[in-house]
Short mmCIF file of N, CA, C and O in Angstrom, two decimals:
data_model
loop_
_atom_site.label_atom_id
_atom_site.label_comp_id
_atom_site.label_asym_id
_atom_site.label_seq_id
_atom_site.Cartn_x
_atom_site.Cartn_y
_atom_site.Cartn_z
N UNK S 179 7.18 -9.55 2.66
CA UNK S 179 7.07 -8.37 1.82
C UNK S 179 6.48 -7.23 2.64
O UNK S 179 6.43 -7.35 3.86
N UNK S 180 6.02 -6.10 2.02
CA UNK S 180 5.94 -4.82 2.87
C UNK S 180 4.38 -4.20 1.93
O UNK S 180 3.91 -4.55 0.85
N UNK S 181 4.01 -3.30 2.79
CA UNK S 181 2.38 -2.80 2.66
C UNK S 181 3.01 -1.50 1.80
O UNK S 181 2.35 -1.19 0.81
N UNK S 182 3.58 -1.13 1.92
CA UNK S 182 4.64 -0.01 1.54
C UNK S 182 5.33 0.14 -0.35
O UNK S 182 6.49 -0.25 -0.53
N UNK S 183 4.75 0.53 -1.21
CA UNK S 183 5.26 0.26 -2.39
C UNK S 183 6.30 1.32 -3.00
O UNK S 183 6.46 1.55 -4.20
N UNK S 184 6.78 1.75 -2.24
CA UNK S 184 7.91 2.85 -2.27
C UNK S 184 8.82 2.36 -1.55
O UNK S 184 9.67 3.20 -1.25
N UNK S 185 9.03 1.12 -1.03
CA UNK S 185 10.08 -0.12 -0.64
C UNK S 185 10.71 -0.69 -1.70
O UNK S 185 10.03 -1.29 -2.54
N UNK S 186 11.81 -0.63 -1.81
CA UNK S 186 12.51 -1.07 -2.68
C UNK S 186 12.58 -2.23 -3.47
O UNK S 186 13.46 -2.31 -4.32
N UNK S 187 11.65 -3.28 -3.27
CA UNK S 187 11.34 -4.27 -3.79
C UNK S 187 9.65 -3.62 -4.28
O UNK S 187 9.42 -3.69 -5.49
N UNK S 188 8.71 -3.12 -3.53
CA UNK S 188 7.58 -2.35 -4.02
C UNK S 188 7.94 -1.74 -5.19
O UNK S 188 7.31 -1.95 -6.23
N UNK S 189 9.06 -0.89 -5.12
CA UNK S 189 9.19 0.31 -5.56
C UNK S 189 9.60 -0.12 -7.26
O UNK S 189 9.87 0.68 -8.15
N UNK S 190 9.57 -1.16 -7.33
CA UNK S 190 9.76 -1.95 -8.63
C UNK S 190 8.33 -2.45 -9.47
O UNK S 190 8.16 -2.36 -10.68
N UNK S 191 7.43 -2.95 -8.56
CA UNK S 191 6.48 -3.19 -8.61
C UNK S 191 5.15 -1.82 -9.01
O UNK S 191 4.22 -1.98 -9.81
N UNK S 192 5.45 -0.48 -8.17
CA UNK S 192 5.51 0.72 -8.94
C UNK S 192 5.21 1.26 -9.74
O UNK S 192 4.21 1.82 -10.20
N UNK S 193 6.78 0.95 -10.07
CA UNK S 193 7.47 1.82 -11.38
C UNK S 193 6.72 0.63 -12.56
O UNK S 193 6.08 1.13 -13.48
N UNK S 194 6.80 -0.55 -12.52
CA UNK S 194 5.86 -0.98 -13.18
C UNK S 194 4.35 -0.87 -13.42
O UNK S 194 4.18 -0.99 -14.64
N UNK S 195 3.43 -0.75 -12.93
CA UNK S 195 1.92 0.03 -12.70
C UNK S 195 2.41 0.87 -13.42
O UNK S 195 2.01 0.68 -14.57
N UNK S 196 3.08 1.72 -13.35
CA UNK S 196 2.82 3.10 -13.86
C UNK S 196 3.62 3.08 -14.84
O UNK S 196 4.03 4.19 -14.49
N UNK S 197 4.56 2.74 -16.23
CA UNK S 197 4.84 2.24 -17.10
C UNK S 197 3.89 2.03 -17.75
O UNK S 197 3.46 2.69 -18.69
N UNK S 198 3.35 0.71 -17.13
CA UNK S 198 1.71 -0.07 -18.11
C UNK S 198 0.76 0.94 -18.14
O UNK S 198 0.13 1.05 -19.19
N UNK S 199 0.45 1.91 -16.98
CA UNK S 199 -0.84 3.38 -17.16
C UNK S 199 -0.23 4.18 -18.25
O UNK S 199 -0.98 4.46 -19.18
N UNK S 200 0.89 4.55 -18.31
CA UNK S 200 1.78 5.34 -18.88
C UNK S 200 1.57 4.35 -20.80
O UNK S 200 0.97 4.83 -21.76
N UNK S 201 2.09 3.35 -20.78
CA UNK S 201 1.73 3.43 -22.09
C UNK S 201 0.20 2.86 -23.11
O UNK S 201 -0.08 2.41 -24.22
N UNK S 202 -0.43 3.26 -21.83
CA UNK S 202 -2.02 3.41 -22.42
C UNK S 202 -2.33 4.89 -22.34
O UNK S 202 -3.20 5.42 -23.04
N UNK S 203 -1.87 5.29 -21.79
CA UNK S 203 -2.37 6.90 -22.14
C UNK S 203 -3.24 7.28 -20.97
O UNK S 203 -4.18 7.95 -21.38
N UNK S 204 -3.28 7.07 -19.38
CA UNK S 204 -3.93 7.62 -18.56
C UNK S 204 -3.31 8.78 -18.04
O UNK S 204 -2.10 8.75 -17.82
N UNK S 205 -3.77 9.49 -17.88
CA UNK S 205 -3.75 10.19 -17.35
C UNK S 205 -2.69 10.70 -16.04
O UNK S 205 -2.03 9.86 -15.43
N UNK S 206 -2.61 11.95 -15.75
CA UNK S 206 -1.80 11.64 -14.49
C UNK S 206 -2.77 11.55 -13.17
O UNK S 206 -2.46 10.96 -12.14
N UNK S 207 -3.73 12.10 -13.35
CA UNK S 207 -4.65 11.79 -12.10
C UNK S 207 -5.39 10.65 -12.00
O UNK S 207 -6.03 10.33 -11.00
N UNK S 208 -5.28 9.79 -13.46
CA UNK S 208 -5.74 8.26 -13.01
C UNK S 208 -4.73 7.68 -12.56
O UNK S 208 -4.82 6.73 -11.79
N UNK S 209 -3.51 8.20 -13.01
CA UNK S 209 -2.31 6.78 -12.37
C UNK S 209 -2.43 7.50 -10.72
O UNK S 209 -2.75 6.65 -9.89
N UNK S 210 -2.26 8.74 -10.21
CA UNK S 210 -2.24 8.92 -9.07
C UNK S 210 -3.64 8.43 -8.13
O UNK S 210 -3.52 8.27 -6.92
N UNK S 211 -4.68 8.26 -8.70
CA UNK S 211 -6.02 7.10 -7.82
C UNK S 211 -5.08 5.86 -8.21
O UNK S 211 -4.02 5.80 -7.59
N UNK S 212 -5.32 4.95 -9.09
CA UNK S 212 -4.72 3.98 -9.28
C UNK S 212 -3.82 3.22 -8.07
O UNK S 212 -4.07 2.20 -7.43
N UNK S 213 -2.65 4.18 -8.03
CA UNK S 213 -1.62 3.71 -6.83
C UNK S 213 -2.29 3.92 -6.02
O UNK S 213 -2.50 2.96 -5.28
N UNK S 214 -2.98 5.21 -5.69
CA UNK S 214 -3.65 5.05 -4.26
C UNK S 214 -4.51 3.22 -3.94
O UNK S 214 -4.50 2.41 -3.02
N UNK S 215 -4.93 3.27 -4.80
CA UNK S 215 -6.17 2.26 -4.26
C UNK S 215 -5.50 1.55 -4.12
O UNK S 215 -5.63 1.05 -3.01
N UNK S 216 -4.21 0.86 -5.04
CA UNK S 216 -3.47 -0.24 -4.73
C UNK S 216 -2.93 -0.42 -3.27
O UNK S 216 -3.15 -1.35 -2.48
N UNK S 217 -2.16 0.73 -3.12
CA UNK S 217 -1.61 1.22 -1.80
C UNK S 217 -3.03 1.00 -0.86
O UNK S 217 -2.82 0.44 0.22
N UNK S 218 -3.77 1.20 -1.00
CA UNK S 218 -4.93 0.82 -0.15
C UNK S 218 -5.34 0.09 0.49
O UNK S 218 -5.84 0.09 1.62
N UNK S 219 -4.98 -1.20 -0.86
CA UNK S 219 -5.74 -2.73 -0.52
C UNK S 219 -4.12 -3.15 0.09
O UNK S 219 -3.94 -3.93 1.02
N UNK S 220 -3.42 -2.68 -0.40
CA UNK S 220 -1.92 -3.50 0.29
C UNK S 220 -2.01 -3.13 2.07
O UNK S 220 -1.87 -4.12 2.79
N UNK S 221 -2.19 -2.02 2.65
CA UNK S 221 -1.79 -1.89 3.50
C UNK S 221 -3.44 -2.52 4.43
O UNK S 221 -3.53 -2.57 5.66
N UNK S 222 -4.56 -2.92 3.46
CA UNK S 222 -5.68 -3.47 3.92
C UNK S 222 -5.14 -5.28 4.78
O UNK S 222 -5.44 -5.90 5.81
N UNK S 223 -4.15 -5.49 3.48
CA UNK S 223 -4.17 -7.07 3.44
C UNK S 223 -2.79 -7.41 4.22
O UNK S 223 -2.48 -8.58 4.48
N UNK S 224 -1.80 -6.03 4.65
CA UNK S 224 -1.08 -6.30 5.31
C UNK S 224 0.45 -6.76 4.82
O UNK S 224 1.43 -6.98 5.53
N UNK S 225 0.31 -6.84 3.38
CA UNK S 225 1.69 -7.28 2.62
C UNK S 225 1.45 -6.51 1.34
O UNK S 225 0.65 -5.59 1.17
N UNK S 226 2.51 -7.21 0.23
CA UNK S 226 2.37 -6.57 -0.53
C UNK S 226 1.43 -7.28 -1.36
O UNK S 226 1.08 -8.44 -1.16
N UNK S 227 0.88 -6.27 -2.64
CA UNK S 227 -0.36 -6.72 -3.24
C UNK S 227 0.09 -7.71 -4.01
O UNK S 227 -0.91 -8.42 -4.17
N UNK S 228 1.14 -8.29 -4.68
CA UNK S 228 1.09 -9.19 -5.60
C UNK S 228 1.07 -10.57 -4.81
O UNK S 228 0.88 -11.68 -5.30
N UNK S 229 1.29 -10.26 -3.48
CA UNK S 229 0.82 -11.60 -2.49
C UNK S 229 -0.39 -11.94 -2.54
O UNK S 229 -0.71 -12.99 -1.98
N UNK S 230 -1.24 -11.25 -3.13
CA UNK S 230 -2.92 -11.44 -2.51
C UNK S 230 -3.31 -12.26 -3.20
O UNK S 230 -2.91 -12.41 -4.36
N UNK S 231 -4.75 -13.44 -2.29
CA UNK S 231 -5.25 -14.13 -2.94
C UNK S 231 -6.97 -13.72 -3.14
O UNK S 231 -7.63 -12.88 -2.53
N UNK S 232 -7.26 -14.37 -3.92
CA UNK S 232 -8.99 -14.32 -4.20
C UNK S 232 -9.71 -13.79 -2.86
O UNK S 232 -10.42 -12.79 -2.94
N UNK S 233 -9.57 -14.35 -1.82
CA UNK S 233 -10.19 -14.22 -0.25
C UNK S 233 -9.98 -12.77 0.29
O UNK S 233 -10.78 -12.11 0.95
N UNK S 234 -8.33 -12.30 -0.26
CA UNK S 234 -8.31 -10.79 -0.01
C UNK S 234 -9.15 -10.13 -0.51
O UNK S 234 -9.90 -9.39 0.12
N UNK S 235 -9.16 -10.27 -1.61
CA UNK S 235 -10.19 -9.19 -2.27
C UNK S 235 -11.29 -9.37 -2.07
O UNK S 235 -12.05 -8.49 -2.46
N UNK S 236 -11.78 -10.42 -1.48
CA UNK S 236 -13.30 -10.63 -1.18
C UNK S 236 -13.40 -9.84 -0.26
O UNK S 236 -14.32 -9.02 -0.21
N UNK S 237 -12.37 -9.95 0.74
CA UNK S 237 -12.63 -9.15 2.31
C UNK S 237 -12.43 -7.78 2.24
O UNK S 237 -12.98 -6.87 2.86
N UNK S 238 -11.30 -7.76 1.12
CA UNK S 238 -11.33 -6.07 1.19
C UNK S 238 -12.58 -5.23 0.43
O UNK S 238 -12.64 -4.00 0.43
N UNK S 239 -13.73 -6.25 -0.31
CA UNK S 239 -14.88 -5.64 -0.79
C UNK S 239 -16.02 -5.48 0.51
O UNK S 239 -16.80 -4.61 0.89
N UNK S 240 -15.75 -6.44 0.81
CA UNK S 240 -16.81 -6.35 2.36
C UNK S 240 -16.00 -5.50 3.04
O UNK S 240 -16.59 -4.46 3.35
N UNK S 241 -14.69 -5.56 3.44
CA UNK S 241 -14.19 -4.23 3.99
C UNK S 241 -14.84 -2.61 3.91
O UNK S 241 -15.01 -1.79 4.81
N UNK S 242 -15.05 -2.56 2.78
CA UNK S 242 -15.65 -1.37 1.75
C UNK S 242 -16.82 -1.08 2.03
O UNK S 242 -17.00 -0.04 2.66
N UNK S 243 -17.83 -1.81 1.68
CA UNK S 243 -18.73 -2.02 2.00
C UNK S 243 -19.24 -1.64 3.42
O UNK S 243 -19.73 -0.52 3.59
N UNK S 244 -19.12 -2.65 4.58
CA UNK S 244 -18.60 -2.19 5.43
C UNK S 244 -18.54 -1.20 6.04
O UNK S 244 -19.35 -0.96 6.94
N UNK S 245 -17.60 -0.39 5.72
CA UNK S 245 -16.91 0.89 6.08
C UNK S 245 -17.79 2.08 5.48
O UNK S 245 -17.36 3.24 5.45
N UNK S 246 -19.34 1.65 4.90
CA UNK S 246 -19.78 2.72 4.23
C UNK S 246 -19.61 3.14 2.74
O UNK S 246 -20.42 3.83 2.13
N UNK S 247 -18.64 2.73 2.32
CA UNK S 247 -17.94 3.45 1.07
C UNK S 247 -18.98 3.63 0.04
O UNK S 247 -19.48 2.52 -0.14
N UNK S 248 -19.62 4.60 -0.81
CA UNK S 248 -20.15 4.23 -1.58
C UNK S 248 -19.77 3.92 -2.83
O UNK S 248 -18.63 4.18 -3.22
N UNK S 249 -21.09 3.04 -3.97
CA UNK S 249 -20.68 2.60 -5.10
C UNK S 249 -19.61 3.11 -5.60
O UNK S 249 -18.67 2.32 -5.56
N UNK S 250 -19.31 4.40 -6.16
CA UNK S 250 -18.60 5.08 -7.38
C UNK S 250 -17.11 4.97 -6.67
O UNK S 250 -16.04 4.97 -7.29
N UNK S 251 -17.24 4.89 -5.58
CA UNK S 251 -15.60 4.72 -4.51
C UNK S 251 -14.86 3.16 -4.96
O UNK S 251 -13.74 2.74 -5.24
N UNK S 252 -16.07 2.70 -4.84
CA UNK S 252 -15.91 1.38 -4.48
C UNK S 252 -15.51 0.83 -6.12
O UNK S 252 -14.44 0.25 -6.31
N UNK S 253 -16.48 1.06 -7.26
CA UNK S 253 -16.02 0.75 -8.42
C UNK S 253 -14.42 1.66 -8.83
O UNK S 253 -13.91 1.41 -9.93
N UNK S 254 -13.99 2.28 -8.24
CA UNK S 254 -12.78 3.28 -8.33
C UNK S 254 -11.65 2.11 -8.46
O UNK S 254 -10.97 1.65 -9.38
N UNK S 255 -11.82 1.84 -6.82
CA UNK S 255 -10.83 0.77 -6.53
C UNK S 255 -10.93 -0.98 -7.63
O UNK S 255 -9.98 -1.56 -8.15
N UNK S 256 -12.21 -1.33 -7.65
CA UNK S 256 -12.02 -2.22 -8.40
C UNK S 256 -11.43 -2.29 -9.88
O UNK S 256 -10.68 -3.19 -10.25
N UNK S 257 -11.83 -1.31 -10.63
CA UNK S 257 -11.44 -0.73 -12.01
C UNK S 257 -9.57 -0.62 -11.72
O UNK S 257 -8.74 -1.14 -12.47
N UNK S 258 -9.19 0.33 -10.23
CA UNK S 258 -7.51 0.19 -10.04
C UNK S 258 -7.33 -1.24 -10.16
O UNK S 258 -7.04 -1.61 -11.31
N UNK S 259 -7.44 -2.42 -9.02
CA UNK S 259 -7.16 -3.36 -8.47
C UNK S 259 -7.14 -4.53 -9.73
O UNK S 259 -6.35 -5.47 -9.82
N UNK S 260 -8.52 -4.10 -10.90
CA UNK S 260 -8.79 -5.03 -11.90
C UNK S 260 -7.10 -4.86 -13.16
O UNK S 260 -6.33 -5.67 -13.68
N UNK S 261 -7.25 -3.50 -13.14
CA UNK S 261 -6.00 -3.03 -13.90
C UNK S 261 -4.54 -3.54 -13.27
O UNK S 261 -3.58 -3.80 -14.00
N UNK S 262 -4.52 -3.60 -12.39
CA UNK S 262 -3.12 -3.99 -11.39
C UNK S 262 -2.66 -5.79 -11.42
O UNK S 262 -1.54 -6.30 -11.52
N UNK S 263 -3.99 -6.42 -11.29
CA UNK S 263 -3.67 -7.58 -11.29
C UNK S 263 -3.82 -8.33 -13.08
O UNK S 263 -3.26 -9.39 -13.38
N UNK S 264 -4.46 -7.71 -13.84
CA UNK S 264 -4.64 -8.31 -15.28
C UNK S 264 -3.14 -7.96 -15.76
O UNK S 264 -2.14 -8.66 -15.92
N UNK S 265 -3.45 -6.45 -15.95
CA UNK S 265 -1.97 -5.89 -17.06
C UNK S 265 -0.71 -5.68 -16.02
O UNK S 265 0.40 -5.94 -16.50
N UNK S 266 -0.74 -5.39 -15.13
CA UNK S 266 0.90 -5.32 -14.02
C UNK S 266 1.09 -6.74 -13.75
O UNK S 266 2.23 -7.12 -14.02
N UNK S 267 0.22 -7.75 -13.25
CA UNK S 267 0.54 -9.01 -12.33
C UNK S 267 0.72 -9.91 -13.72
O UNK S 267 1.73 -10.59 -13.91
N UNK S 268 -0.22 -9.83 -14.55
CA UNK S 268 -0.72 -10.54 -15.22
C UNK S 268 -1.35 -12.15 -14.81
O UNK S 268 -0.97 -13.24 -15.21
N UNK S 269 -2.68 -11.73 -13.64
CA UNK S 269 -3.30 -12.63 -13.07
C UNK S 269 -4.72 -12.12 -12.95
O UNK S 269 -5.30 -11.51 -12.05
N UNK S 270 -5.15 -12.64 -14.30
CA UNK S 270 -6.33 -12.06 -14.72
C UNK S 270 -7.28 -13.17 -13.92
O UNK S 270 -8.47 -12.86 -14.02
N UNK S 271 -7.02 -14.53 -13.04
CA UNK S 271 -7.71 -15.28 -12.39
C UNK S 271 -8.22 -14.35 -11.00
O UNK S 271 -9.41 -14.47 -10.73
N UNK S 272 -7.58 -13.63 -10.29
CA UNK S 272 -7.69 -12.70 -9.63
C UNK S 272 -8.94 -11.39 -9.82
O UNK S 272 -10.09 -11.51 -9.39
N UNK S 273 -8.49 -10.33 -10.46
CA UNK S 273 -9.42 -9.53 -11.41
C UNK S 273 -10.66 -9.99 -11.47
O UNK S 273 -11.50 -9.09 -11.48
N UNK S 274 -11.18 -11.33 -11.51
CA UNK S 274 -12.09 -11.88 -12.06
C UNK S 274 -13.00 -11.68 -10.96
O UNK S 274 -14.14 -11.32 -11.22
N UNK S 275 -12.62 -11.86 -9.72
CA UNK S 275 -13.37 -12.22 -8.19
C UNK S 275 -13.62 -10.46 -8.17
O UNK S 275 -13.74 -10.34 -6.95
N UNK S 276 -13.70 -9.71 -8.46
CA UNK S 276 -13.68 -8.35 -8.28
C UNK S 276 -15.17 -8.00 -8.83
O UNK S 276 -15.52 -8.09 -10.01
N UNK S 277 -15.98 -7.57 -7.73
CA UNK S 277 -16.93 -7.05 -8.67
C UNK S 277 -17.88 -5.74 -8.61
O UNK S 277 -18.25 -5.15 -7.59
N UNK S 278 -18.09 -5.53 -9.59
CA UNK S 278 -18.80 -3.85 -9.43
C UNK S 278 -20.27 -4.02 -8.81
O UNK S 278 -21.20 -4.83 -8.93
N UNK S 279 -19.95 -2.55 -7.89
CA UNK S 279 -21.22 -2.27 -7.02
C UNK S 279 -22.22 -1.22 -8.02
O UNK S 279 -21.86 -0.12 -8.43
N UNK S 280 -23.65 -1.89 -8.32
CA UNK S 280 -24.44 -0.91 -9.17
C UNK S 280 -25.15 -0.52 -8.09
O UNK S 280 -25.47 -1.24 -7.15
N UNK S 281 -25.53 1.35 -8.31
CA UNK S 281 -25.83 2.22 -7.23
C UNK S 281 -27.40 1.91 -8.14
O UNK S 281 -27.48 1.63 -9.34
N UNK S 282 -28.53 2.08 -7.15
CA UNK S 282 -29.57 1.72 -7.46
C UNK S 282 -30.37 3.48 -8.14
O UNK S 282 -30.21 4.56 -7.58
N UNK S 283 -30.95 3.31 -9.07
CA UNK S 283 -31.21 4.86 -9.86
C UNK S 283 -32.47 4.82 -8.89
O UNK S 283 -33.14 3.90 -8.43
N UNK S 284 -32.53 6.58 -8.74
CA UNK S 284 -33.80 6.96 -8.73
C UNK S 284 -34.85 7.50 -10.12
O UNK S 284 -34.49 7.78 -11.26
N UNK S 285 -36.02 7.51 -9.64
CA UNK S 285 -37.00 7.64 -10.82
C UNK S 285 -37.34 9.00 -10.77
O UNK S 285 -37.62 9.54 -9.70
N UNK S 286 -37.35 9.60 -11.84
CA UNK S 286 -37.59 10.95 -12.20
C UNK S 286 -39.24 11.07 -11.88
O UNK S 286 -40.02 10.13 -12.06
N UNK S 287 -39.68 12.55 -11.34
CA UNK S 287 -40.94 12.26 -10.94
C UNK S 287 -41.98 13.31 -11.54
O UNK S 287 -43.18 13.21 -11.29
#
């Protein structure tokens, strides 16, 4: 498969994501993050995303991490990635390994 979701076998995969955003009512600038992040982790993991297993997404959180990213970035992509694999894949076993980064508050002084 291909990192690429504007590949003609992707490009199915897509048009689906954005169907399922589309009939919940997001937005157009959530479906356009959305694909991004997907497109993200695909070209992270080197194939396409409905290939990925539990271990990807582990690595692509330490990837993140990692790389600096902070919390609100980082919950961006999981909130995409959680949406992609529950309601597009329908592999809510997946989704599950995903987890949100809480940014630590400061105290008012």
């Amino acid at each position: 498969m291909t990192t690429d979701l504007s590949h003609p076998s992707g490009s199915a995969l897509r048009e689906r994501m954005i169907e399922d955003m589309s009939v919940r009512g997001f937005t157009e600038d959530t479906r356009r993050d959305y694909i991004r992040c997907v497109k993200r982790f695909a070209a992270y993991i080197g194939r396409s995303p409905d290939t990925a297993t539990a271990e990807d997404l582990r690595r692509f959180q330490v990837h993140q991490t990692q790389a600096g990213m902070q919390p609100p970035g980082i919950n961006s992509s999981v909130s995409a990635l959680r949406f992609f694999f529950t309601v597009t894949l329908d592999r809510p076993d997946l989704s599950r390994r995903l987890t949100i980064v809480h940014q630590p508050r400061k105290l008012a002084r």
